[in-house]
Amino acid sequence: MSKLNREPLLHITKRKELPLAKTWAIRIGAIVAALIVCAIVTTAMTGLDPFSVFGTMIYGAVGTERKTWILLKELAVLLSVALALTPAFKMKFWNLGGEGQILVGAWATALCMIYMGDVIPSGLLILVCLAAAILCGAVWAMIPAFFKAKWNTNETLFTLMMNYVAIQLVAYFVIIWEVPKGSGQVGIINQSTNAGWLPYIGTNSYILVILFVAVITAGMFVYLKYSKHGYEISVVGESQRTARYVGIKVDKVIIRTLFLSGAICGFTGWMIVSGIDHTITTTLAGGRGFLGIMVSWLAQFNVIAMIFASLLIVFLEQGAGEISTSFGLNQSFADILTGIILFFIIGCEFFINYKVHMRKKSGKEEE
């Protein structure tokens, strides 16, 4: 009587690093496969011409000058959040508090604009708002960092709970500041004076925001790749024990890195209030704190790759909205297409990093 072969049908091994050309070939193949699946799903579920749907998606993202500027603005904001979260993730500190850190930065900006708008010149007010937003965002991130460094608390839960505290903080002040009373919203802050608003360059209100994020991107690239602090972050992320052995003060690195992470999130909140929305709501972050996590991981903490990952996600979001409007479909269908594309793009990273082996057939049977 033969015994069953107990060797598994499949087993997975870690790949050696693939050549860059092969890596991108896999990614491009994943995108092509995703588009084919999207075309099949579109035809099966709606009967629409998939090429028309894809064309509409492109038009929705970059079809007009205004749409292109909106795309670049959303790209800048999302990229800013991803850059903020990346140092913490690279250090293996799971900062899920980006939403809250953005919100408290936005809250600090709104606070200064409302109470100091008639007191100091607009140029000085912009700087005061900026300093307040950065400080509040940094402190908000440092609270869980301090507890992690001193008592090894769970940073995932801590930072996540801080989001809800920030939401309630903003909700409380929205009721205090609401205009008109009973509306449940603040409205445009300093609409008649534009006090605390970022100035336009020409007729465009988004250029400064885009330029600020470009500077942060370049700075983060240098910081992570060439600075001593960036090196210490990498070592702590690899092994805290090794970091301590070589003389790195791990607690100091954790607190310092989260200070930076929160400061950039606070800066993002300042940009949204002072340069884009000019108001404050509990939903102002718009889920970017969590999308930024996906961008950071999708790019594998590579600053340059984050630009393209952010562009992809914003492009899909803008295009999906246009599909819903143009074809009279609900947003859920557009989200299905976005999900399929992201699934293939994220999933292809598995085949870049791992190899699947099939069980070899054996001609011999054990008696």
Coordinates of C-alpha atoms in Angstrom, one line a residue:
M1 CA 0.0 0.0 0.0
S2 CA 1.5 3.3 -1.1
K3 CA 1.9 6.2 1.3
L4 CA 0.6 9.6 0.3
N5 CA 3.2 12.2 -0.6
R6 CA 3.1 14.7 2.2
E7 CA 5.0 17.3 0.3
P8 CA 2.8 20.4 -0.2
L9 CA 1.5 21.1 -3.7
L10 CA 2.9 24.6 -3.6
H11 CA 5.7 26.2 -1.6
I12 CA 6.9 29.8 -1.6
T13 CA 10.5 31.0 -1.4
K14 CA 12.0 34.5 -1.1
R15 CA 13.5 35.7 -4.4
K16 CA 16.8 37.2 -4.9
E17 CA 16.6 40.8 -5.9
L18 CA 15.3 41.0 -9.5
P19 CA 16.9 43.2 -12.2
L20 CA 15.1 46.5 -12.5
A21 CA 13.9 45.8 -16.0
K22 CA 12.3 42.5 -14.9
T23 CA 10.7 44.2 -11.9
W24 CA 9.0 46.8 -14.1
A25 CA 8.0 44.2 -16.7
I26 CA 6.0 42.5 -14.0
R27 CA 4.4 45.7 -12.8
I28 CA 3.5 46.7 -16.4
G29 CA 2.1 43.3 -17.0
A30 CA 0.0 43.6 -13.8
I31 CA -1.4 46.9 -15.1
V32 CA -2.3 45.5 -18.5
A33 CA -4.0 42.5 -16.8
A34 CA -5.9 44.8 -14.5
L35 CA -7.2 46.8 -17.5
I36 CA -8.3 43.6 -19.3
V37 CA -10.2 42.5 -16.2
C38 CA -11.7 45.9 -15.8
A39 CA -12.8 45.8 -19.5
I40 CA -14.5 42.4 -19.0
V41 CA -16.2 43.5 -15.8
T42 CA -17.4 46.8 -17.4
T43 CA -18.9 45.0 -20.4
A44 CA -20.5 42.2 -18.3
M45 CA -22.0 44.6 -15.7
T46 CA -23.0 47.6 -17.7
G47 CA -22.8 46.8 -21.4
L48 CA -20.7 49.9 -22.0
D49 CA -17.8 50.1 -24.3
P50 CA -14.8 49.7 -22.0
F51 CA -12.6 52.0 -24.2
S52 CA -15.2 54.8 -23.7
V53 CA -15.0 54.2 -19.9
F54 CA -11.2 54.3 -19.9
G55 CA -11.3 57.4 -22.0
T56 CA -13.7 59.1 -19.6
M57 CA -11.5 58.1 -16.7
I58 CA -8.5 59.9 -18.4
Y59 CA -10.6 62.9 -19.2
G60 CA -11.8 63.1 -15.6
A61 CA -8.3 63.2 -14.3
V62 CA -6.5 65.5 -16.9
G63 CA -9.1 66.4 -19.5
T64 CA -9.0 70.1 -18.8
E65 CA -6.6 72.6 -17.3
R66 CA -8.7 72.9 -14.2
K67 CA -8.9 69.1 -13.8
T68 CA -5.1 68.9 -14.2
W69 CA -4.5 71.5 -11.5
I70 CA -6.9 69.7 -9.1
L71 CA -5.1 66.4 -9.8
L72 CA -1.8 68.1 -9.0
K73 CA -3.2 69.6 -5.8
E74 CA -4.6 66.3 -4.6
L75 CA -1.3 64.6 -5.5
A76 CA 0.6 67.1 -3.5
V77 CA -1.6 66.7 -0.4
L78 CA -1.6 62.9 -0.5
L79 CA 2.2 62.8 -1.1
S80 CA 2.8 65.1 1.8
V81 CA 1.0 62.7 4.1
A82 CA 2.8 59.7 2.7
L83 CA 6.1 61.4 3.2
A84 CA 5.2 62.3 6.8
L85 CA 4.3 58.7 7.7
T86 CA 7.3 57.0 5.9
P87 CA 10.1 57.7 8.5
A88 CA 7.9 56.1 11.2
F89 CA 7.1 53.1 9.1
K90 CA 10.7 52.7 8.1
M91 CA 11.5 52.6 11.8
K92 CA 8.7 50.0 12.2
F93 CA 6.6 52.4 14.3
W94 CA 3.1 51.8 13.0
N95 CA 1.8 55.3 13.0
L96 CA -1.9 55.1 12.0
G97 CA -2.6 58.6 13.4
G98 CA -2.0 60.6 10.3
E99 CA -5.7 61.6 10.2
G100 CA -5.6 63.0 13.7
Q101 CA -2.3 64.8 13.2
I102 CA -3.6 66.5 10.0
L103 CA -6.8 67.5 11.9
V104 CA -5.0 69.1 14.9
G105 CA -2.8 71.0 12.4
A106 CA -5.8 72.2 10.6
W107 CA -7.5 73.0 13.9
A108 CA -4.5 75.1 15.1
T109 CA -4.6 77.0 11.8
A110 CA -8.3 77.7 12.0
L111 CA -7.9 78.8 15.6
C112 CA -5.2 81.4 14.7
M113 CA -7.1 82.6 11.7
I114 CA -10.4 83.1 13.6
Y115 CA -9.0 84.8 16.7
M116 CA -6.0 86.7 15.2
G117 CA -7.4 87.5 11.7
D118 CA -8.2 91.1 12.7
V119 CA -5.2 91.6 15.1
I120 CA -2.1 91.0 13.0
P121 CA -1.2 91.5 9.3
S122 CA -2.0 88.6 7.0
G123 CA 1.6 87.8 6.2
L124 CA 2.5 87.4 9.9
L125 CA -0.7 85.5 10.5
I126 CA 0.3 82.9 7.9
L127 CA 3.6 82.3 9.7
V128 CA 1.8 82.1 13.1
C129 CA -0.7 79.6 11.7
L130 CA 2.2 77.6 10.2
A131 CA 4.1 77.4 13.4
A132 CA 1.0 76.5 15.4
A133 CA 0.0 73.7 13.0
I134 CA 3.5 72.2 12.9
L135 CA 3.8 72.3 16.7
C136 CA 0.3 70.8 17.3
G137 CA 0.8 68.0 14.8
A138 CA 4.3 67.2 16.2
V139 CA 3.0 67.1 19.8
W140 CA 0.0 64.9 18.8
A141 CA 2.4 62.4 17.3
M142 CA 4.9 62.6 20.1
I143 CA 2.4 61.6 22.8
P144 CA 2.1 57.9 21.6
A145 CA 5.9 58.0 20.7
F146 CA 6.8 58.9 24.3
F147 CA 4.6 56.1 25.7
K148 CA 6.1 53.7 23.2
A149 CA 9.7 54.7 24.0
K150 CA 9.2 54.7 27.8
W151 CA 6.7 51.8 28.4
N152 CA 6.6 50.0 25.1
T153 CA 2.8 50.6 24.6
N154 CA 1.0 49.5 21.5
E155 CA 1.5 52.3 19.0
T156 CA -1.0 51.0 16.5
L157 CA -3.9 51.3 18.9
F158 CA -2.6 54.4 20.5
T159 CA -2.2 56.4 17.3
L160 CA -5.5 55.1 16.0
M161 CA -7.4 56.2 19.1
M162 CA -5.7 59.6 18.9
N163 CA -7.5 60.1 15.6
Y164 CA -10.9 59.9 17.3
V165 CA -9.8 62.3 20.0
A166 CA -8.8 64.8 17.3
I167 CA -12.1 64.3 15.5
Q168 CA -14.0 65.1 18.7
L169 CA -11.8 68.1 19.4
V170 CA -12.5 69.6 16.0
A171 CA -16.2 68.7 16.4
Y172 CA -16.4 70.7 19.6
F173 CA -14.8 73.8 18.2
V174 CA -16.9 73.6 15.0
I175 CA -20.0 74.1 17.2
I176 CA -18.3 77.0 18.9
W177 CA -17.2 78.7 15.6
E178 CA -20.2 77.7 13.5
V179 CA -21.6 80.4 11.1
P180 CA -24.5 80.9 11.1
K181 CA -25.4 79.5 14.5
G182 CA -27.1 76.2 14.3
S183 CA -25.7 75.3 10.9
G184 CA -23.1 72.9 12.2
Q185 CA -20.4 74.3 10.0
V186 CA -17.8 77.0 10.2
G187 CA -18.0 78.3 6.6
I188 CA -15.2 80.1 4.9
I189 CA -12.9 81.7 7.4
N190 CA -12.0 85.4 6.9
Q191 CA -13.8 85.4 3.5
S192 CA -14.0 89.2 3.3
T193 CA -10.4 89.9 4.3
N194 CA -8.5 86.7 3.2
A195 CA -6.5 87.0 6.4
G196 CA -4.2 84.0 6.8
W197 CA -4.9 82.7 3.3
L198 CA -1.9 81.6 1.2
P199 CA -1.4 84.1 -1.7
Y200 CA -2.2 83.2 -5.2
I201 CA 0.5 83.0 -7.9
G202 CA -1.2 84.5 -10.9
T203 CA -4.7 83.3 -10.7
N204 CA -3.9 79.8 -9.3
S205 CA -4.4 79.1 -5.6
Y206 CA -2.7 75.7 -5.7
I207 CA 0.8 76.5 -7.0
L208 CA 2.3 77.3 -3.6
V209 CA 0.9 74.1 -2.1
I210 CA 2.5 72.1 -4.9
L211 CA 5.8 73.9 -4.5
F212 CA 5.9 73.4 -0.8
V213 CA 5.4 69.6 -1.2
A214 CA 8.1 69.5 -3.9
V215 CA 10.5 71.0 -1.4
I216 CA 9.4 68.5 1.3
T217 CA 9.8 65.6 -1.1
A218 CA 13.4 66.6 -2.0
G219 CA 14.2 67.2 1.7
M220 CA 12.8 63.8 2.8
F221 CA 14.8 62.0 0.0
V222 CA 18.0 63.6 1.3
Y223 CA 17.1 63.0 5.0
L224 CA 16.3 59.3 4.6
K225 CA 19.0 58.4 2.2
Y226 CA 22.0 60.6 3.2
S227 CA 21.6 61.9 6.7
K228 CA 22.7 60.4 10.0
H229 CA 19.2 60.5 11.3
G230 CA 18.0 58.6 8.2
Y231 CA 20.7 55.9 8.9
E232 CA 19.6 55.6 12.5
I233 CA 16.0 55.2 11.5
S234 CA 17.0 52.3 9.2
V235 CA 19.0 50.6 11.9
V236 CA 16.3 50.9 14.5
G237 CA 13.8 49.5 12.0
E238 CA 16.1 46.5 11.3
S239 CA 16.7 45.7 14.9
Q240 CA 16.4 47.8 18.1
R241 CA 18.8 45.5 19.8
T242 CA 21.4 46.1 17.2
A243 CA 20.8 49.8 17.3
R244 CA 21.4 49.9 21.0
Y245 CA 24.5 47.7 20.6
V246 CA 26.1 50.2 18.2
G247 CA 25.3 53.1 20.5
I248 CA 22.1 54.5 19.0
K249 CA 19.7 55.9 21.6
V250 CA 16.5 54.2 20.4
D251 CA 14.1 56.1 22.6
K252 CA 15.5 59.4 21.3
V253 CA 15.2 58.2 17.7
I254 CA 11.6 57.1 18.2
I255 CA 10.5 60.5 19.7
R256 CA 12.5 62.5 17.2
T257 CA 11.1 60.6 14.2
L258 CA 7.5 60.9 15.4
F259 CA 8.1 64.6 16.0
L260 CA 9.0 64.9 12.3
S261 CA 6.2 62.8 11.2
G262 CA 3.6 64.7 13.1
A263 CA 5.1 68.1 12.1
I264 CA 4.7 67.3 8.4
C265 CA 1.1 66.1 9.0
G266 CA 0.4 69.3 10.9
F267 CA 2.0 71.2 7.9
T268 CA -0.4 69.3 5.6
G269 CA -3.4 70.5 7.8
W270 CA -2.1 74.0 7.5
M271 CA -1.9 73.8 3.7
I272 CA -5.5 72.5 3.5
V273 CA -7.0 75.2 5.7
S274 CA -4.8 78.2 4.7
G275 CA -4.2 77.3 1.0
I276 CA -7.1 75.1 -0.2
D277 CA -10.4 74.9 1.8
H278 CA -10.2 77.9 4.1
T279 CA -12.5 76.1 6.5
I280 CA -12.4 73.4 9.2
T281 CA -14.5 70.2 9.4
T282 CA -14.2 66.8 11.1
T283 CA -13.8 65.2 7.6
L284 CA -11.2 67.7 6.4
A285 CA -8.4 65.0 6.2
G286 CA -10.6 63.0 3.9
G287 CA -9.1 59.6 4.6
R288 CA -5.7 60.8 3.4
G289 CA -4.1 59.6 6.6
F290 CA -4.9 56.0 5.7
L291 CA -4.4 56.5 1.9
G292 CA -0.9 57.8 2.8
I293 CA -0.2 54.5 4.5
M294 CA -1.0 52.6 1.3
V295 CA 1.2 55.0 -0.8
S296 CA 4.1 54.5 1.6
W297 CA 3.9 50.7 1.6
L298 CA 3.1 50.5 -2.2
A299 CA 6.3 52.5 -2.8
Q300 CA 8.2 50.4 -0.3
F301 CA 9.3 53.6 1.5
N302 CA 11.1 54.9 -1.6
V303 CA 10.5 58.6 -1.8
I304 CA 10.7 58.8 -5.6
A305 CA 8.3 55.8 -6.0
M306 CA 5.8 57.6 -3.7
I307 CA 5.3 60.3 -6.3
F308 CA 4.1 57.8 -8.8
A309 CA 2.1 55.8 -6.3
S310 CA 0.3 59.0 -5.2
L311 CA -0.3 60.0 -8.8
L312 CA -1.8 56.6 -9.5
I313 CA -4.2 56.7 -6.6
V314 CA -5.3 60.3 -7.2
F315 CA -5.7 59.6 -11.0
L316 CA -7.9 56.6 -10.2
E317 CA -10.0 58.6 -7.7
Q318 CA -10.5 61.6 -10.1
G319 CA -11.2 59.3 -13.1
A320 CA -13.6 57.2 -11.1
G321 CA -15.7 60.2 -10.2
E322 CA -16.0 61.2 -13.8
I323 CA -17.1 57.7 -14.8
S324 CA -20.0 57.9 -12.3
T325 CA -21.0 61.3 -13.5
S326 CA -20.8 60.7 -17.3
F327 CA -22.4 57.3 -17.4
G328 CA -25.0 57.8 -14.7
L329 CA -23.4 54.9 -12.6
N330 CA -23.2 55.0 -8.9
Q331 CA -19.9 55.5 -7.2
S332 CA -19.7 51.9 -6.2
F333 CA -19.0 50.7 -9.8
A334 CA -16.2 53.2 -10.2
D335 CA -14.8 52.0 -6.9
I336 CA -14.9 48.4 -8.2
L337 CA -12.7 49.4 -11.1
T338 CA -10.3 51.3 -8.9
G339 CA -10.2 48.3 -6.5
I340 CA -9.4 45.9 -9.3
I341 CA -6.5 48.0 -10.6
L342 CA -5.1 48.5 -7.1
F343 CA -5.4 44.8 -6.4
F344 CA -3.3 43.8 -9.4
I345 CA -0.7 46.5 -8.7
I346 CA -0.3 45.7 -5.1
G347 CA -0.5 41.9 -5.8
C348 CA 2.3 42.0 -8.3
E349 CA 4.7 42.9 -5.6
F350 CA 4.3 39.4 -4.3
F351 CA 5.7 37.9 -7.5
I352 CA 8.5 40.4 -7.4
N353 CA 9.6 39.4 -3.9
Y354 CA 8.6 35.7 -3.9
K355 CA 8.7 32.7 -6.1
V356 CA 6.1 29.9 -6.2
H357 CA 7.3 26.3 -6.7
M358 CA 5.0 23.5 -7.8
R359 CA 5.5 20.0 -6.2
K360 CA 7.6 17.8 -8.4
K361 CA 6.0 14.6 -9.6
S362 CA 7.8 11.5 -8.3
G363 CA 7.8 8.3 -10.3
K364 CA 8.5 6.2 -7.3
E365 CA 6.0 5.1 -4.7
E366 CA 6.9 4.2 -1.2
E367 CA 5.6 0.8 -0.2

